[in-house]
mmCIF file of N, CA, C and O in Angstrom:
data_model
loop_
_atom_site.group_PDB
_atom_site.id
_atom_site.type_symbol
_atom_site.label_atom_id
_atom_site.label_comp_id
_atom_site.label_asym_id
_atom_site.label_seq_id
_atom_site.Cartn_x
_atom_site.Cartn_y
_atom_site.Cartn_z
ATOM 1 N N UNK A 1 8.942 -8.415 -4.227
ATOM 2 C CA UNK A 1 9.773 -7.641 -3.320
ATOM 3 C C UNK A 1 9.786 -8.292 -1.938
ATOM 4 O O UNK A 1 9.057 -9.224 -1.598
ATOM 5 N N UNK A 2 10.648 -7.721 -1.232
ATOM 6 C CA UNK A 2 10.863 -8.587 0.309
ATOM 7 C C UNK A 2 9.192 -7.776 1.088
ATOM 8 O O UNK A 2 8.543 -8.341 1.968
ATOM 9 N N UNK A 3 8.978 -6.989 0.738
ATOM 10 C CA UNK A 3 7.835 -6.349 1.545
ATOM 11 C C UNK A 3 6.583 -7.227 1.221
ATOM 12 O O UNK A 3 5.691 -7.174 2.068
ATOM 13 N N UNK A 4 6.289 -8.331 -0.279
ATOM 14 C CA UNK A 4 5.535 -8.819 -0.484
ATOM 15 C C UNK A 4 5.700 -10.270 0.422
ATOM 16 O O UNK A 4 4.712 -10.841 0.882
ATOM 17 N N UNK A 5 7.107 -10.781 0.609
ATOM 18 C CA UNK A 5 7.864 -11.993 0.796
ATOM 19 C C UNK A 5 7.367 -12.243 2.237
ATOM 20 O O UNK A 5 6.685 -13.176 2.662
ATOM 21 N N UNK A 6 8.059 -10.801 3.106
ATOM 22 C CA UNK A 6 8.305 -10.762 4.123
ATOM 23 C C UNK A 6 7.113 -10.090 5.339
ATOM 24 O O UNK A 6 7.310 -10.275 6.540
ATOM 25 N N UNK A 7 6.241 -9.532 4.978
ATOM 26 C CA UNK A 7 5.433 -9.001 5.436
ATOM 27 C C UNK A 7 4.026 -9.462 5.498
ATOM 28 O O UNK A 7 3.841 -10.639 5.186
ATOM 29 N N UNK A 8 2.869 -8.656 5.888
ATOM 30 C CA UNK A 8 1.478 -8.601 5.721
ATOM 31 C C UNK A 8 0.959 -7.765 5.352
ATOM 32 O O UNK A 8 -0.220 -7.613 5.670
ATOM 33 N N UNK A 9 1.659 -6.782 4.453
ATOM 34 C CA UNK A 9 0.883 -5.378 4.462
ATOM 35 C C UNK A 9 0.023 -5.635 2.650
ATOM 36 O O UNK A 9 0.226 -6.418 1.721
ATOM 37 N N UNK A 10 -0.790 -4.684 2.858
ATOM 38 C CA UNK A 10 -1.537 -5.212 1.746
ATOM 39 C C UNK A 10 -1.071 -4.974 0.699
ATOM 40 O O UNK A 10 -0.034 -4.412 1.052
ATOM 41 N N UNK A 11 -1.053 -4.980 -0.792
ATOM 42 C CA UNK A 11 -0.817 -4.923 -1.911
ATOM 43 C C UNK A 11 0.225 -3.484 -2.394
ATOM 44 O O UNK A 11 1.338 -3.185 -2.826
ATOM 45 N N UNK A 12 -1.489 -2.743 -1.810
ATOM 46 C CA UNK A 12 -1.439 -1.142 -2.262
ATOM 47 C C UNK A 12 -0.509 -0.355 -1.446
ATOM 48 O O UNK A 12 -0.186 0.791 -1.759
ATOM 49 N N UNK A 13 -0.039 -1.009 -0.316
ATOM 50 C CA UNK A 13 1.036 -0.203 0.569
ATOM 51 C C UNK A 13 2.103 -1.032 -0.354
ATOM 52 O O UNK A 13 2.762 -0.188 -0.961
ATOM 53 N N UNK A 14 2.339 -1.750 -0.543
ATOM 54 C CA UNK A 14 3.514 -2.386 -1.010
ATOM 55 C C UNK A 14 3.979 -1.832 -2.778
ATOM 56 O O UNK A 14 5.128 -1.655 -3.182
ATOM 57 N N UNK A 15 2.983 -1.695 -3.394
ATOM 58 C CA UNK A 15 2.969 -0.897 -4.726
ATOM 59 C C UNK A 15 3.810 0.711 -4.370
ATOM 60 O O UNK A 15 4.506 1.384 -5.130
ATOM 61 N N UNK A 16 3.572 0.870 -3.486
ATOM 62 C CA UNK A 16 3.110 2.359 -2.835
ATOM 63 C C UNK A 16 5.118 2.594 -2.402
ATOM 64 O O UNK A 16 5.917 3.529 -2.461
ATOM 65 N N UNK A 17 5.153 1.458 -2.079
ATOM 66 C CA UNK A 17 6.691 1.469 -1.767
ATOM 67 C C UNK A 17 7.156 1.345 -2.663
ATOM 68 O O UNK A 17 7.912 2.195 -3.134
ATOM 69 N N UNK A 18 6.895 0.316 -3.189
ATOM 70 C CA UNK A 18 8.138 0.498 -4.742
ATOM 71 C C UNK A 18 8.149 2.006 -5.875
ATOM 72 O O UNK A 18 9.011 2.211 -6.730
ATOM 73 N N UNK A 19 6.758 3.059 -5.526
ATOM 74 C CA UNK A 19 6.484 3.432 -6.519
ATOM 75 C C UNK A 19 7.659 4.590 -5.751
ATOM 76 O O UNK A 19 8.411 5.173 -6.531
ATOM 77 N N UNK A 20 7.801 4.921 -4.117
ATOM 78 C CA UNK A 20 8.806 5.831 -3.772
ATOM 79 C C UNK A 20 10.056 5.479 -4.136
ATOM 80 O O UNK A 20 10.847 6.333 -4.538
ATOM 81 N N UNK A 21 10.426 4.016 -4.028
ATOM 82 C CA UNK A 21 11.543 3.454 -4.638
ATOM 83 C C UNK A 21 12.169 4.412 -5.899
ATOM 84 O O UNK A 21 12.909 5.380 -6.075
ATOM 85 N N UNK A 22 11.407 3.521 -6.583
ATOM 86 C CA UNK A 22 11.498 4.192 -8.181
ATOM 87 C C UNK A 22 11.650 5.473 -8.416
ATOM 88 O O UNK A 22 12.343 5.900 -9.339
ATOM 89 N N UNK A 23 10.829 6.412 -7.358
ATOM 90 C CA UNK A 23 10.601 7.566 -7.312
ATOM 91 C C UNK A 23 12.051 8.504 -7.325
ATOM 92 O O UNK A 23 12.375 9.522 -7.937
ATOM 93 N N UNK A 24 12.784 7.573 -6.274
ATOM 94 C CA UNK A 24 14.216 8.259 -5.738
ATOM 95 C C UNK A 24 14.502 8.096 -4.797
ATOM 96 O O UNK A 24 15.658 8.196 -4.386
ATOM 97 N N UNK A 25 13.298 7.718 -3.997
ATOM 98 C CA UNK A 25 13.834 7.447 -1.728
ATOM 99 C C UNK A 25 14.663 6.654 -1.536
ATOM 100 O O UNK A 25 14.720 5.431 -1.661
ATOM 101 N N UNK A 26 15.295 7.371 -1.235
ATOM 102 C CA UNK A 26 16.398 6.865 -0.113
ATOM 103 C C UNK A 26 16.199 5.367 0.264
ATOM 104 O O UNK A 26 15.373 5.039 1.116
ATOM 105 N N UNK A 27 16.970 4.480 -0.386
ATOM 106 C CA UNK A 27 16.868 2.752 -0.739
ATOM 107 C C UNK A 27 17.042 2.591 0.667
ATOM 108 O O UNK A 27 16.276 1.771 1.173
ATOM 109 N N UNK A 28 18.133 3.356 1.702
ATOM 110 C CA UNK A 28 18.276 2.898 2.796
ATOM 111 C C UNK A 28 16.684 2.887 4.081
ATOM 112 O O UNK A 28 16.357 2.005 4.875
ATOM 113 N N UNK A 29 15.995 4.304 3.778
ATOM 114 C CA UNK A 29 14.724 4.462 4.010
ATOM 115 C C UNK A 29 13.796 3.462 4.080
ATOM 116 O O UNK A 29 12.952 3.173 4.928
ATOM 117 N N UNK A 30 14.096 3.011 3.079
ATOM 118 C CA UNK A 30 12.697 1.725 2.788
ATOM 119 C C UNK A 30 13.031 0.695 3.495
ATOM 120 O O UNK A 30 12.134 0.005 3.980
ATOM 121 N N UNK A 31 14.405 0.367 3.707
ATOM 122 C CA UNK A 31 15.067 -0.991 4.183
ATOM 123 C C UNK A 31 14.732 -0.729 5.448
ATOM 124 O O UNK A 31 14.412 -1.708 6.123
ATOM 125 N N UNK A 32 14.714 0.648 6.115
ATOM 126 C CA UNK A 32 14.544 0.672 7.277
ATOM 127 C C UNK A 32 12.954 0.173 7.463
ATOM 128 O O UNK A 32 12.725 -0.903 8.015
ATOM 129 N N UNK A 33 12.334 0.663 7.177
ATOM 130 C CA UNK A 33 11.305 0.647 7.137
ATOM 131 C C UNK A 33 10.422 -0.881 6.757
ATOM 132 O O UNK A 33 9.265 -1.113 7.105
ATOM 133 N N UNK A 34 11.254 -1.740 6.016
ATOM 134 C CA UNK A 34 11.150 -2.626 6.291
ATOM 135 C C UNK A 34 11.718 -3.514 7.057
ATOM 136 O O UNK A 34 11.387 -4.699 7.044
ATOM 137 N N UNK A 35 12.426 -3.138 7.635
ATOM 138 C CA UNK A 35 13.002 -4.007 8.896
ATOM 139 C C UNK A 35 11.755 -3.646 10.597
ATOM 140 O O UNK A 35 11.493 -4.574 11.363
ATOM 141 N N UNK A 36 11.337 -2.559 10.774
ATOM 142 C CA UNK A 36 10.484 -1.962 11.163
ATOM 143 C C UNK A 36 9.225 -2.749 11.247
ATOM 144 O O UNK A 36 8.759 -3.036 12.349
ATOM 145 N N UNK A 37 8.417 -3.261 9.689
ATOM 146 C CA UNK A 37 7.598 -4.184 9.500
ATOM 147 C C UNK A 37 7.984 -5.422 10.254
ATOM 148 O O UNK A 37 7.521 -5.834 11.318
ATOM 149 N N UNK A 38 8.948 -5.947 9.473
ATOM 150 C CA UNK A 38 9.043 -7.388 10.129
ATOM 151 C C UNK A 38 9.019 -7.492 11.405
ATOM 152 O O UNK A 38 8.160 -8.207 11.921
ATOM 153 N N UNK A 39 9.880 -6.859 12.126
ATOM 154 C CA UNK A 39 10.309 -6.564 13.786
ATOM 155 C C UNK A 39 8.452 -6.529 14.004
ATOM 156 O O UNK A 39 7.754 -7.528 14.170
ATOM 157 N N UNK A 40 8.093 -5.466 13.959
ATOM 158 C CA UNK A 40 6.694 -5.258 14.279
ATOM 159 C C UNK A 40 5.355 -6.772 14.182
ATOM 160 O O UNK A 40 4.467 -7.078 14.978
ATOM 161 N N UNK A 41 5.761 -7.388 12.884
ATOM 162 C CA UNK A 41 4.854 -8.624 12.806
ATOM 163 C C UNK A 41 4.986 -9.777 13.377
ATOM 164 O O UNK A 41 4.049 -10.563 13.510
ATOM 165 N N UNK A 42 6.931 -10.127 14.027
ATOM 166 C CA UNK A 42 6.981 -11.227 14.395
ATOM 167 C C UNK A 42 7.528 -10.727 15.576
ATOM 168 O O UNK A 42 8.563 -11.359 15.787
ATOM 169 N N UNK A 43 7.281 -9.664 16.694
ATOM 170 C CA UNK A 43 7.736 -9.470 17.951
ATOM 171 C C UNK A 43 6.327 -8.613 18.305
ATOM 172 O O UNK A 43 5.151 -8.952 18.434
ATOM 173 N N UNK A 44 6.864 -7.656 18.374
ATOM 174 C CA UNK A 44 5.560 -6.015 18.868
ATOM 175 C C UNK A 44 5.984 -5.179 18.406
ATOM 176 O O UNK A 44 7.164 -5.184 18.055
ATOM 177 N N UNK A 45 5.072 -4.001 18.204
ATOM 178 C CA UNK A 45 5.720 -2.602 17.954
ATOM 179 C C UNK A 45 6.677 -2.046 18.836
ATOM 180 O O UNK A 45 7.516 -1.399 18.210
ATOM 181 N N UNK A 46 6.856 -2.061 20.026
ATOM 182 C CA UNK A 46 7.879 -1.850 21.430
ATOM 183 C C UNK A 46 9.202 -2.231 20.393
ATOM 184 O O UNK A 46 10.019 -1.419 19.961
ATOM 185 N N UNK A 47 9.170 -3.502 20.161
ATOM 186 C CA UNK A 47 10.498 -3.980 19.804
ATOM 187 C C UNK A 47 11.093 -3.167 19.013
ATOM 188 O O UNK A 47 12.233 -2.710 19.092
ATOM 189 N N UNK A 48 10.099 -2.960 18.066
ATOM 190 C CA UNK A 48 10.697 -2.574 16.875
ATOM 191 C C UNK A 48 11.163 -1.513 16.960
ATOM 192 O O UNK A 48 12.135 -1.311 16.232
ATOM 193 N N UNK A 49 10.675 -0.320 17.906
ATOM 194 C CA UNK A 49 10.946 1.181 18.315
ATOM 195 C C UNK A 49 12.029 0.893 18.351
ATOM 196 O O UNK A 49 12.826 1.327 17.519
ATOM 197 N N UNK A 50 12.478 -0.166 19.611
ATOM 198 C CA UNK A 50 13.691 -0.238 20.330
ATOM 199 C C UNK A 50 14.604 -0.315 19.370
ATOM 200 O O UNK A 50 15.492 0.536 19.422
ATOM 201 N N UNK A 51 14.645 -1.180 18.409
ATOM 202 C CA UNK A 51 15.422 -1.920 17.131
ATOM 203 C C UNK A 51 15.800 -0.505 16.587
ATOM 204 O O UNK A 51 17.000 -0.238 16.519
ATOM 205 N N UNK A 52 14.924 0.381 16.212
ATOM 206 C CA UNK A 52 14.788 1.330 15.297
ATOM 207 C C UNK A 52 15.693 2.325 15.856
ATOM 208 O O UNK A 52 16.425 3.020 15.151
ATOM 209 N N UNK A 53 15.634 2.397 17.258
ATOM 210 C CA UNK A 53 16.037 3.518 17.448
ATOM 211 C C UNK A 53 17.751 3.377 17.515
ATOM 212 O O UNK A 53 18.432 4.396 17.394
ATOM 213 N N UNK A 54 18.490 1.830 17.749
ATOM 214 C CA UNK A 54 19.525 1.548 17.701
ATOM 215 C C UNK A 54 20.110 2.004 16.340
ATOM 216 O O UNK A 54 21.325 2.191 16.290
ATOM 217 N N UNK A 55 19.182 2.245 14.972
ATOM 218 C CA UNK A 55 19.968 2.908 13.761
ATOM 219 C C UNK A 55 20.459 4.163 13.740
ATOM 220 O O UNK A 55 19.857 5.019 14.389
ATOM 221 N N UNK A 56 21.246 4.400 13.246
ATOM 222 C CA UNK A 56 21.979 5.643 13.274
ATOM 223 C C UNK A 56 21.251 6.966 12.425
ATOM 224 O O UNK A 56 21.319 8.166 12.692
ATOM 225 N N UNK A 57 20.709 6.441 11.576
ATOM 226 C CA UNK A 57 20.409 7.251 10.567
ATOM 227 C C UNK A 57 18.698 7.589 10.410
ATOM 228 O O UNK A 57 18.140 8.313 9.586
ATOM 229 N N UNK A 58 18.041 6.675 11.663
ATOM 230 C CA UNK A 58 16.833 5.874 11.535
ATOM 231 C C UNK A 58 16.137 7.033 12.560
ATOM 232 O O UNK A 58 15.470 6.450 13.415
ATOM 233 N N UNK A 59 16.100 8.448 12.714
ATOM 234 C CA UNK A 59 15.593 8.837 13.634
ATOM 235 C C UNK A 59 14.219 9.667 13.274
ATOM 236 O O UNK A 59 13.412 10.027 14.131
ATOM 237 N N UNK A 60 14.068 9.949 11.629
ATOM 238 C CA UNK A 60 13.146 10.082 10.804
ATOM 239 C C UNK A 60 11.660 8.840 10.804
ATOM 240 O O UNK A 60 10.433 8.933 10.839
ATOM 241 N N UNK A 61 12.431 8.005 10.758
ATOM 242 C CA UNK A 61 11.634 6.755 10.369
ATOM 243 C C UNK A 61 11.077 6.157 12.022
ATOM 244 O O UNK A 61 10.079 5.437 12.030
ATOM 245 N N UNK A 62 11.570 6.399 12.981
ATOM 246 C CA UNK A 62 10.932 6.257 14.357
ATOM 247 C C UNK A 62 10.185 6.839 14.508
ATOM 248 O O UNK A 62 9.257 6.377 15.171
ATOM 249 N N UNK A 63 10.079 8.359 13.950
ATOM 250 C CA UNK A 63 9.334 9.505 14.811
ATOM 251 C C UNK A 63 8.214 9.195 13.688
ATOM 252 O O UNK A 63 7.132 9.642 14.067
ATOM 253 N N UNK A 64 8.125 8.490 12.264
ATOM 254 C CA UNK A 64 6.819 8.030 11.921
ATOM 255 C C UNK A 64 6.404 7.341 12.001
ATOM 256 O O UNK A 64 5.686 7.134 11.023
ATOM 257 N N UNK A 65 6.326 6.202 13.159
ATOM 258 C CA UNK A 65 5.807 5.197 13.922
ATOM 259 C C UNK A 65 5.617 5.223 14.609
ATOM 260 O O UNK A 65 5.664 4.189 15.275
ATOM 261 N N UNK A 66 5.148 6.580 15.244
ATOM 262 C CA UNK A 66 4.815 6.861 16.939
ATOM 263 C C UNK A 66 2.848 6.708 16.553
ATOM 264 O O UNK A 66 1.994 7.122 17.338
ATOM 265 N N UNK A 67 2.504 5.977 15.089
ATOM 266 C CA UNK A 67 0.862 6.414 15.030
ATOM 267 C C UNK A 67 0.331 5.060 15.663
ATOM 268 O O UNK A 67 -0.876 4.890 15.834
#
């Protein structure tokens, strides 16, 4: 998956995503969420807020990255 490709997160978070995948979540959800990662590993978390918050649909997925 791009979360294995593209990221650092460990295994079990990445299992963990595909298993919501599969599950039914919202494909757009995850994409966000991985765009979120990347932004976060190759800039800062700041960025990525910023990035995040420019999505339209993305206002769920900000307010769970305030940890």
């Amino acid at each position: 998956t791009y979360f294995t490709l593209a990221t650092n997160l460990p295994e079990e978070v990445v299992k963990e995503k595909e298993t919501k995948l599969n599950g039914g979540e919202n494909p757009s959800k995850i994409k966000h969420e991985l765009a979120f990662q990347i932004v976060t590993e190759m800039y800062n978390k700041k960025d990525a807020k910023k990035a995040c918050s420019n999505l339209a649909d993305s206002t769920e997925i900000c307010s769970l990255k305030d940890k």
